[in-house]
Structures are given as structure tokens and as C-alpha cells.
Coordinates of C-alpha atoms and ligand atoms in Angstrom, one line a residue:
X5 CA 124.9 67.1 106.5
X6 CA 127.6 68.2 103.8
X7 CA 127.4 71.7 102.4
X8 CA 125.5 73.1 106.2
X9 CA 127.2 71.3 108.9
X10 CA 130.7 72.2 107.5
X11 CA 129.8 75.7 107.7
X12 CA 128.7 75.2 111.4
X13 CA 131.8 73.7 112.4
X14 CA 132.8 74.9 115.9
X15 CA 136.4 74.5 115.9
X16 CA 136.5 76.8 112.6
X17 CA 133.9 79.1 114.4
X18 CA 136.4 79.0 117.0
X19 CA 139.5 80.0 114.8
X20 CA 137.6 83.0 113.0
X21 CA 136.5 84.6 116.6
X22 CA 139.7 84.3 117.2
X23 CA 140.9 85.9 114.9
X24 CA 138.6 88.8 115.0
X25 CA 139.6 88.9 118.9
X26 CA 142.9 89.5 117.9
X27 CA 142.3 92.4 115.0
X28 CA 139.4 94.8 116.8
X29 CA 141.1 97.6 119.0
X30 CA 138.0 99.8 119.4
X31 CA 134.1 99.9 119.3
X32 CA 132.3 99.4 115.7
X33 CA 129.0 98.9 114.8
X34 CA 128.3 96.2 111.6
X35 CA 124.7 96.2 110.1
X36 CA 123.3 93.0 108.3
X37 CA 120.5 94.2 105.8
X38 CA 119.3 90.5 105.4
X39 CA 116.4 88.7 107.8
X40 CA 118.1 85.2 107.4
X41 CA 121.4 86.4 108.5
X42 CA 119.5 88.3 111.5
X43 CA 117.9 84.8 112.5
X44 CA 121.0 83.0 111.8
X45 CA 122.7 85.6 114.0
X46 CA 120.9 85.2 117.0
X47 CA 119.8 81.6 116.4
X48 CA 123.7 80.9 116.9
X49 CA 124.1 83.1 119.3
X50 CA 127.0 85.0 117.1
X51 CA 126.4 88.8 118.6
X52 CA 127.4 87.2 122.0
X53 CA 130.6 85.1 121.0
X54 CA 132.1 88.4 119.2
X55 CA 134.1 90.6 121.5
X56 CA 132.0 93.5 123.1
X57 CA 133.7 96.0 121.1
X58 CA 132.0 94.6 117.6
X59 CA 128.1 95.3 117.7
X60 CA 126.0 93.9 115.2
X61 CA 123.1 96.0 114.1
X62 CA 120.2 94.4 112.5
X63 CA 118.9 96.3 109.5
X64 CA 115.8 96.6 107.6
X65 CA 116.5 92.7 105.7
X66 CA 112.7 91.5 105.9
X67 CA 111.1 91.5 102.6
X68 CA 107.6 91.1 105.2
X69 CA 108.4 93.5 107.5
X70 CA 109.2 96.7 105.0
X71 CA 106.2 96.1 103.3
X72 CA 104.1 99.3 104.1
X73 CA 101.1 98.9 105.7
X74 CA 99.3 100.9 102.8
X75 CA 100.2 98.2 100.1
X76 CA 99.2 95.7 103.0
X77 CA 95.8 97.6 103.5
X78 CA 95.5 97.5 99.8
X79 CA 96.0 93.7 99.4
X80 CA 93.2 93.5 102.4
X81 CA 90.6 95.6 100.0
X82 CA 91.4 93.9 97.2
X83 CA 91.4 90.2 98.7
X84 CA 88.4 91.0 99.8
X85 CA 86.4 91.3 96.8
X86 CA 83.9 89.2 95.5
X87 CA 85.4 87.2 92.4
X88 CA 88.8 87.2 93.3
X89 CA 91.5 84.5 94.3
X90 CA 94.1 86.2 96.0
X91 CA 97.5 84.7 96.2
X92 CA 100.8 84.9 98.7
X93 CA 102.9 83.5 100.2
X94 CA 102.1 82.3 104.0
X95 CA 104.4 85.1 105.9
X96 CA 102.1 87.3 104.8
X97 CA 98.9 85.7 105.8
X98 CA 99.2 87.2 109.5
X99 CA 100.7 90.6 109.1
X100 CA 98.1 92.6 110.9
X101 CA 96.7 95.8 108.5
X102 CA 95.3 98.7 110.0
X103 CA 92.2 96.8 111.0
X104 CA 92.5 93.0 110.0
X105 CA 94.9 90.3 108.4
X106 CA 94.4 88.2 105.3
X107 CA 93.3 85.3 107.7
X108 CA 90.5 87.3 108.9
X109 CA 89.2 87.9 105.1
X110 CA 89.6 84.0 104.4
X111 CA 87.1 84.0 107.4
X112 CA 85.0 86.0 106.5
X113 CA 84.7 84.5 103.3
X114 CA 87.6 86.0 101.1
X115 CA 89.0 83.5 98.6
X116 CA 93.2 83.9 99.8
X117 CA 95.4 80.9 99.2
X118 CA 98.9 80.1 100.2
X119 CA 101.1 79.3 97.4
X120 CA 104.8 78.1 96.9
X121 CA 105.7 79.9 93.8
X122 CA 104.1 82.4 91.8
X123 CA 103.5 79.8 89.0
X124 CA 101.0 78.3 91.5
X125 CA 99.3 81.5 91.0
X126 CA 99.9 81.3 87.1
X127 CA 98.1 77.6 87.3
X128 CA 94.9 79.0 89.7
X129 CA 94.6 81.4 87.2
X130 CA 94.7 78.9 84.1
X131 CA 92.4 76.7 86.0
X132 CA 89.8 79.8 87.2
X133 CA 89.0 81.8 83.9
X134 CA 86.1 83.3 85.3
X135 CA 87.8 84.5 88.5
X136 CA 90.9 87.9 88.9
X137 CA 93.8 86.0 90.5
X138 CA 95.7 88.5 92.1
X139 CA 99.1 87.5 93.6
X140 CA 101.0 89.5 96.5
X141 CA 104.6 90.1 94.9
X142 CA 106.8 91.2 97.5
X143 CA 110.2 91.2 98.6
X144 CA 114.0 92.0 97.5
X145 CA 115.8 91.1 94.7
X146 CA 115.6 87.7 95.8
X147 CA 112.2 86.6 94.7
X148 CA 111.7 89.6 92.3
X149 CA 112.7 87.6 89.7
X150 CA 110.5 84.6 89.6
X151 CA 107.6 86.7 90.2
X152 CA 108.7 88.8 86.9
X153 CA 109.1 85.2 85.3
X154 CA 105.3 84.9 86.6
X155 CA 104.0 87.8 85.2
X156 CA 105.9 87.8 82.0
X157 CA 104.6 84.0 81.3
X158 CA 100.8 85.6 81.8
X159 CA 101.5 88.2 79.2
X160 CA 103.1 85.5 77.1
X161 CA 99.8 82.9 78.0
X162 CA 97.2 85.2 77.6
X163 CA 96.4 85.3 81.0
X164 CA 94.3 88.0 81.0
X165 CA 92.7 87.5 84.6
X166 CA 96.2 87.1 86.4
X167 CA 98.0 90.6 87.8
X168 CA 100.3 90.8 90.5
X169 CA 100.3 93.5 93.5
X170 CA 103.7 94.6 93.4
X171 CA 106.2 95.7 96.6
X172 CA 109.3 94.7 95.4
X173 CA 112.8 96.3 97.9
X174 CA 116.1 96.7 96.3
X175 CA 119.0 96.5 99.1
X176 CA 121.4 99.2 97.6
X177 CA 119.4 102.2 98.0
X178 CA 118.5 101.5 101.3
X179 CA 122.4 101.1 102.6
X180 CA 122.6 104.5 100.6
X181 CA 119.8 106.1 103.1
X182 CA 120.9 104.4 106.3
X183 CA 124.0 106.6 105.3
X184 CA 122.9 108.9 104.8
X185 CA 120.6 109.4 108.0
X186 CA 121.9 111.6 110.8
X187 CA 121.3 108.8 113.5
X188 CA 123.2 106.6 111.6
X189 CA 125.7 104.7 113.6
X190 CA 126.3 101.9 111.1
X191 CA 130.5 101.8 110.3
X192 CA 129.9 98.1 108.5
X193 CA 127.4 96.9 106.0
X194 CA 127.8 92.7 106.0
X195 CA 125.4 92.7 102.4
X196 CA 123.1 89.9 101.8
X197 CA 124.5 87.4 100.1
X198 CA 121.6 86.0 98.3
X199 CA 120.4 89.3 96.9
X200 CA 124.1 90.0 95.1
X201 CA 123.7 86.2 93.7
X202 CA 121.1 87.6 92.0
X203 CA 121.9 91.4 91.5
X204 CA 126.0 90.9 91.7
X205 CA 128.4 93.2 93.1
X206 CA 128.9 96.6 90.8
X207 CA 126.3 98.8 92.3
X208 CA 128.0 98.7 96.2
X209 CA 131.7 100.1 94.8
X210 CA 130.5 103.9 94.3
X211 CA 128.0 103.1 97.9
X212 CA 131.4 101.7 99.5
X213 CA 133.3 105.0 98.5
X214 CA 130.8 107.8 98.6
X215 CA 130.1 106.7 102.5
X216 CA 133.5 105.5 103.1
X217 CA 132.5 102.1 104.2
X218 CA 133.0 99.0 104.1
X219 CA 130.7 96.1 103.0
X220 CA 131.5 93.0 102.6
X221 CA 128.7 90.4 100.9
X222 CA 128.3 87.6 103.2
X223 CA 126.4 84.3 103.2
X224 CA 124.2 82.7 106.1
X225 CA 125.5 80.0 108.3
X226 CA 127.6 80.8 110.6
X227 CA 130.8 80.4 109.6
X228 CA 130.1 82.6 106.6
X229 CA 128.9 85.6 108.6
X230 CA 132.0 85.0 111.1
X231 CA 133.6 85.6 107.5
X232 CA 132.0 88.6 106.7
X233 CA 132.6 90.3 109.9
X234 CA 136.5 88.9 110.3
X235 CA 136.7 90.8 106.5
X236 CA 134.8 94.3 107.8
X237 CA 136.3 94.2 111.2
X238 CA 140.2 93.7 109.3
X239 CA 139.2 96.8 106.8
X240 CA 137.6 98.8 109.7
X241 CA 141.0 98.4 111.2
X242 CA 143.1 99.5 108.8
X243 CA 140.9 102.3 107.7
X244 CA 140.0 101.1 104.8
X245 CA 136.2 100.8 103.0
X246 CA 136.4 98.7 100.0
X247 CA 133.6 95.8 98.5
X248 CA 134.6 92.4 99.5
X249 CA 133.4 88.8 98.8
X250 CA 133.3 86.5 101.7
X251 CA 130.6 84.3 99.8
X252 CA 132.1 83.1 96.5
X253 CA 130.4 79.6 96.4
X254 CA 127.7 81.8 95.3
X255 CA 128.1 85.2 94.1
X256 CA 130.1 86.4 90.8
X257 CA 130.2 90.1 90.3
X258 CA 128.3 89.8 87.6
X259 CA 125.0 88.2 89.4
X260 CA 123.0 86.2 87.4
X261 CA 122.5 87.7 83.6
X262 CA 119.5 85.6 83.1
X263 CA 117.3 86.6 86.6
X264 CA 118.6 90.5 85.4
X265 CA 117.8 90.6 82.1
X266 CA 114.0 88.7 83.1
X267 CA 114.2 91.8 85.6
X268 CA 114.9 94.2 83.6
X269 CA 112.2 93.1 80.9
X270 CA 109.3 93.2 83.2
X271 CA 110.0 95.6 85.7
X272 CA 111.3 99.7 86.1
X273 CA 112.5 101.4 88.8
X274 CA 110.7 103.5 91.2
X275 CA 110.5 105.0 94.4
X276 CA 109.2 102.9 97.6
X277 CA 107.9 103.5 100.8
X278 CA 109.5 101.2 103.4
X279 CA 107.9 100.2 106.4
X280 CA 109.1 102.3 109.3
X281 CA 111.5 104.5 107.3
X282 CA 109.7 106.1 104.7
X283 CA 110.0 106.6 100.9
X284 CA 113.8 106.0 99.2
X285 CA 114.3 107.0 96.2
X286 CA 114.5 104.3 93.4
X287 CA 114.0 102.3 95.9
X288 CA 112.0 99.1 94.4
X289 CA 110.5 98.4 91.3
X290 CA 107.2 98.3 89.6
X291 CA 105.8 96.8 86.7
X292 CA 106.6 98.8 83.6
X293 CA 104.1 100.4 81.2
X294 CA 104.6 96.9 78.9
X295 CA 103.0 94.9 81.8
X296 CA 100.0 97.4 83.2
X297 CA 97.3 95.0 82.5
X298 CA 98.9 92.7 85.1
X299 CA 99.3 95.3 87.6
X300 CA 96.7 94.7 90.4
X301 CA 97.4 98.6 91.4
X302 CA 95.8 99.4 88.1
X303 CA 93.3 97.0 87.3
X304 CA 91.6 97.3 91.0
X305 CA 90.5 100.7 92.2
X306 CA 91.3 100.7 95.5
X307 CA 91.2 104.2 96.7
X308 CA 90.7 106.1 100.0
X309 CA 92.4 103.2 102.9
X310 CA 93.4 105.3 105.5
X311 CA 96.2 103.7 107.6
X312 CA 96.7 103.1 111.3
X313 CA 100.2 102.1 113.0
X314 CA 99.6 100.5 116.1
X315 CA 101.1 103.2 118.7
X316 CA 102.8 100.3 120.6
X317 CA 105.0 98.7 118.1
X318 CA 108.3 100.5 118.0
X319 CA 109.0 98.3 114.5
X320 CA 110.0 101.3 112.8
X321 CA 113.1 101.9 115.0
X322 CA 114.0 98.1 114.6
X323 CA 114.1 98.2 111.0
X324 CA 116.6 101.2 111.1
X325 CA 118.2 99.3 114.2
X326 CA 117.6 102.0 116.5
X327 CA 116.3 99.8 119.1
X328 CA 116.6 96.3 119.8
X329 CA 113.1 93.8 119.7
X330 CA 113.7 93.5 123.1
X331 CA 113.9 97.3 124.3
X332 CA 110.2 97.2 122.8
X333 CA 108.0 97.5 125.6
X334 CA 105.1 94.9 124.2
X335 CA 108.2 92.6 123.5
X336 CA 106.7 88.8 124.6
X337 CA 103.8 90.9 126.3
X338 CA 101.3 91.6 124.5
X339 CA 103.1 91.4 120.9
X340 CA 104.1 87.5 120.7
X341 CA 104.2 85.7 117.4
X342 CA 100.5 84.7 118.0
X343 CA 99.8 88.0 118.8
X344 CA 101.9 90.2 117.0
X345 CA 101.3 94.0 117.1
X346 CA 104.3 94.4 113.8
X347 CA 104.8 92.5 111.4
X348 CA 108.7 92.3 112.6
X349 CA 107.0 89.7 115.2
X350 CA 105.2 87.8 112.3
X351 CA 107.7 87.2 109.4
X352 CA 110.2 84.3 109.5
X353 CA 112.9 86.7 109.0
X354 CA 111.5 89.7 111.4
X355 CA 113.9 90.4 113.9
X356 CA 111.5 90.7 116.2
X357 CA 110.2 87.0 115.9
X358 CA 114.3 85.6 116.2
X359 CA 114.5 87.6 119.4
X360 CA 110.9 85.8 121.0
X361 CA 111.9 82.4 119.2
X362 CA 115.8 82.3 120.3
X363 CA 116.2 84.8 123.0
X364 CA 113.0 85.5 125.0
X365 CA 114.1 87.0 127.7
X366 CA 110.6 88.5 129.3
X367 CA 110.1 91.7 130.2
X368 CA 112.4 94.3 128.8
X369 CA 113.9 95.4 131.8
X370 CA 115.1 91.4 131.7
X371 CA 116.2 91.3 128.8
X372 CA 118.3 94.4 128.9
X373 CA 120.2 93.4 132.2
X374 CA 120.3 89.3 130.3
X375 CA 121.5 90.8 127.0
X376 CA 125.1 92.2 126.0
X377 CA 123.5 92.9 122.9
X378 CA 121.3 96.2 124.7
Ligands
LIG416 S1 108.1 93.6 119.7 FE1 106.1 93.8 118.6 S2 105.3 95.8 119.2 FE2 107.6 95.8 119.6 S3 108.6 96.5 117.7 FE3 108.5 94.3 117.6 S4 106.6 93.9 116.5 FE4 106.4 96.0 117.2

């Protein structure tokens, strides 16, 4: 198929490791802050082709998996209610809360529905006067934009009964706290290539100097990440920590004007608890004061949840790649996809769930002695 299979090409794949073979003379450590390049990364088995002195690190990159399981417990409460439609995308449908999942309220008699885009939402709501439809914004700057589009057409509509429950990410802070952390081992940052198509490259310059690192925005198959770590590798190697872009075809360093302005009307930024690492500051966004009577936050009163981590999950550490989804003891034991303790196991783009789809390698003491990647 042109435009995948000729970045998949093996003898090219071949020629980039290669070359990285030839540049690295000592041990680094590269993080990807994107759950598609995580999958793609294992799915192609690209951690193992590299030479064992270039470890790949897989950062907090689910939009799923970093939502907190108070905003999760929240959407619970509030899909629960009698008289409302609540909205999301499917990921989202099985991420346990504290005591239940969105599944389990559809069964017990909750109104949730899948959707496709948030203007699905926008039409349920058009269609269902009578009824609050609440969608489940979430994510980085990826999808933050057409869910801004979403809630600025309800303002714009009239549509008085639509508000969204907003946990938007934003990429740049969280390199800044990974950093910044004392366990931090990162010396690399490959940077998601679909969140600068949107956001562009001018906030990573100052991150790049401040830290003294390099990061280098890279696409998803895998002759693009190859790319992205050939171009960190090279600068790690020559000591030097400057922004590069190894995914042109789609990223400008000015982003997308259009998605940022359509940001920046509906939306301010704010500080954000992430899922397993705590609160960043101006971190996410939320909506701004112009757009409170769509906020779900405001419009339902859902006060006292008290949370509950399950004790087993370990998904904290993987999202600041501390640990591995494999060094997890319930790894493909009692946490499978069907079964997932953390919502790393449920999302598409949890590193937990590439590990049991690609690599599941049963117990951990398996998978360690299996794995270079331990
Ligand atoms: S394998 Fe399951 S229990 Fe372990 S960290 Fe991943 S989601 Fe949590």
C-alpha cells in the first residue's frame, strides 16, 4: 500500500540500523511520549533490532491511560444519572474506576454510547432535547481540537443540553517534569509527531536547552521512528541537544494555525493530574469561563468519589517508564486485556496492552530472561 508499506521497507530499515550501529559508542536511554509509537515499537519489534546500548523507554503517550481515575470515577457518577446520554469514545468504555467501568453502568441501565467524533455527540444532543448529553473529552493535543470544534459549535447552536467532561494532556509540560524528576534516566525525547502537527515545534527549543536534551519529533511507522532515533542517537553522540524534525511530511513549525487558534478560543490552560505521576503544572487545558455552561464539571455536582488504585497494577511506574509491562507481576495473570487491573492494559495505545498483544511472554520471571528490553 503506498504511503505505509514504503515506510516499512526492510532494506531501508536495514540501512538506518545500520547506521545507528555505526554512530552509538555508549549506553543511552530514548523516551517516546506517544502510545502509537510505543505499539509501533514493539509491534515491529524495533527495541530489539537496535544495538543493546540504545534503550527505548516508553513514556506516559496514552491519552487513556493518564486519565486520572478521579475524572474517570467522575464520568462513572455522572453517566450514571437518570436523564443523561453519556458519550466517548470506545477505549474508554472498559477502563476499570475504583469500583466499576462504563460497561457496567450501560448494564445496569446507564444510557453510554460509543461515538466516532464528538459531532456525533453534537447530533445526539440535537436529536435528544429533553436529555444532558455529556461527552468524555480526553486526550492530548491531538483530539483536543475537534472536541473544542464540538463544544464551540454547541455554544454557536444553542445547544444548551450538550457539555463536555474535559481531561485534555499537553506533551510539553510533561517532558519538562520527566526532567525534571530525580529518577529520571531519560537522555532522548523521540516527540510525538502527531501532537506537533497540531501544536508545531516552538515550545520544545527552551525544553531542548533548559534540560540539555535532545528531541527530535518523529512519526509512526517504522522507518520514521528508526529516523528519529538515527537523529537523537547522532546528537547524543556529539554532545549536542537541539529540536529536530524527522517527520516533515507532516509537521511545520508552525502546527496548524487553524486547530490553535479553535484551541485557543475554547479552551485555557491549567494544571492536570496525570494518572500515575501526579499534578503538572499547566499541564492540560480546561474549558474557559466563555464556555462554563458546557462544562460537565460545572453543570453536574458530582462531589465526594473517593478513589481506589488497585494495589496490584504497577501502571504508575510504566507511565514514567520505571518498569517495564512485563516486570509487572499480574502482567498476562490476572491483568489481561479482558481482565485488566490499569487502564495501560485496556487502551489501544497502553503499553501495557502492546506488550500482552505483541510480546506475551508469561510470567515475569519469562519474560525478563525472553526480553533484552528488561
Ligand atoms: S500489567 Fe496490568 S496490573 Fe501491571 S501495570 Fe500493567 S495494567 Fe497495571
Amino acid at each position: 500500500m503506498k504511503y505505509l508499506e514504503e515506510f516499512r521497507n526492510p532494506e531501508l530499515a536495514a540501512g538506518l540500523l545500520a547506521d545507528i550501529r555505526a554512530t552509538v559508542t555508549r549506553p543511552w536511554a530514548l523516551m517516546e511520549v506517544c502510545g502509537g509509537q510505543t505499539h509501533s515499537i514493539i509491534r515491529h519489534a524495533i527495541d530489539q533490532l537496535l544495538p543493546e546500548e540504545v534503550e527505548l523507554i516508553h513514556g506516559p503517550g496514552c491519552p487513556v491511560c493518564v486519565t486520572p481515575l478521579e475524572v474517570i470515577d467522575r464520568a462513572l457518577a455522572i453517566a450514571a444519572r437518570p436523564g443523561v446520554v453519556f458519550c466517548s469514545f470506545g477505549d474508554m468504555l472498559r477502563v476499570p474506576g475504583t469500583d466499576r467501568d462504563l460497561f457496567r453502568v450501560r448494564s445496569e441501565g446507564g444510557d453510554v454510547r460509543v461515538v466516532y467524533s464528538p459531532l456525533d455527540a453534537l447530533r445526539i444532543a440535537r436529536e435528544n432535547p429533553d436529555r444532558e448529553v455529556v461527552f468524555f473529552g480526553i486526550g492530548f493535543e491531538t483530539t483536543a481540537p475537534p472536541n473544542a470544534m464540538a463544544v464551540h459549535l454547541a455554544r454557536e447552536q444553542g445547544l444548551r443540553n450538550f457539555s463536555m467532561l474535559v481531561s485534555h494532556v499537553r506533551v510539553p509540560p510533561a517532558i519538562d517534569a520527566i526532567m525534571a524528576s530525580p529518577d529520571c534516566r531519560v537522555q532522548g525525547f523521540l516527540a510525538a509527531g502527531h501532537v506537533c502537527s497540531v501544536m508545531g515545534t516552538d515550545e520544545y527549543p527552551e525544553l531542548a536547552e533548559r534540560h540539555r536534551v535532545p528531541i527530535v519529533v518523529t512519526g509512526f511507522e517504522p522507518l520514521d521512528i528508526l529516523e528519529g532515533i538515527r537523529l537523537t542517537v547522532r546528537q547524543l553522540e556529539r554532545g549536542e541537544h537541539t529540536v529536530e524534525n524527522a517527520y516533515e511530511r507532516a509537521v511545520r513549525p508552525e502546527g496548524n494555525p487553524a486547530a490553535r487558534a479553535m484551541l485557543e478560543d475554547v479552551f485555557e490552560v491549567a494544571d492536570r493530574a496525570w494518572r500515575g505521576i501526579g499534578v503538572i503544572p499547566r499541564s492540560g487545558w480546561r474549558l474557559s469561563s466563555r464556555y462554563r455552561d458546557h462544562d460537565a464539571e460545572h453543570r453536574f455536582d458530582v462531589t465526594g468519589i473517593a478513589t481506589r488504585e488497585p494495589a496490584a497494577c504497577r501502571s504508575g511506574e510504566v507511565l514514567q517508564g520505571l518498569l517495564k509491562p512485563h516486570q509487572c507481576e499480574a502482567f498476562g495473570t490476572v491483568c489481561t486485556p479482558r481482565t485488566p487491573l490499569g487502564a495501560t492494559m485496556v487502551s489501544s495505545e497502553g503499553a501495557c496492552a502492546a506488550y500482552y498483544l505483541y510480546r506475551r511472554l508469561g510470567t515475569p520471571a519469562a519474560a525478563q530472561e525472553a526480553s533484552p528490553v528488561g
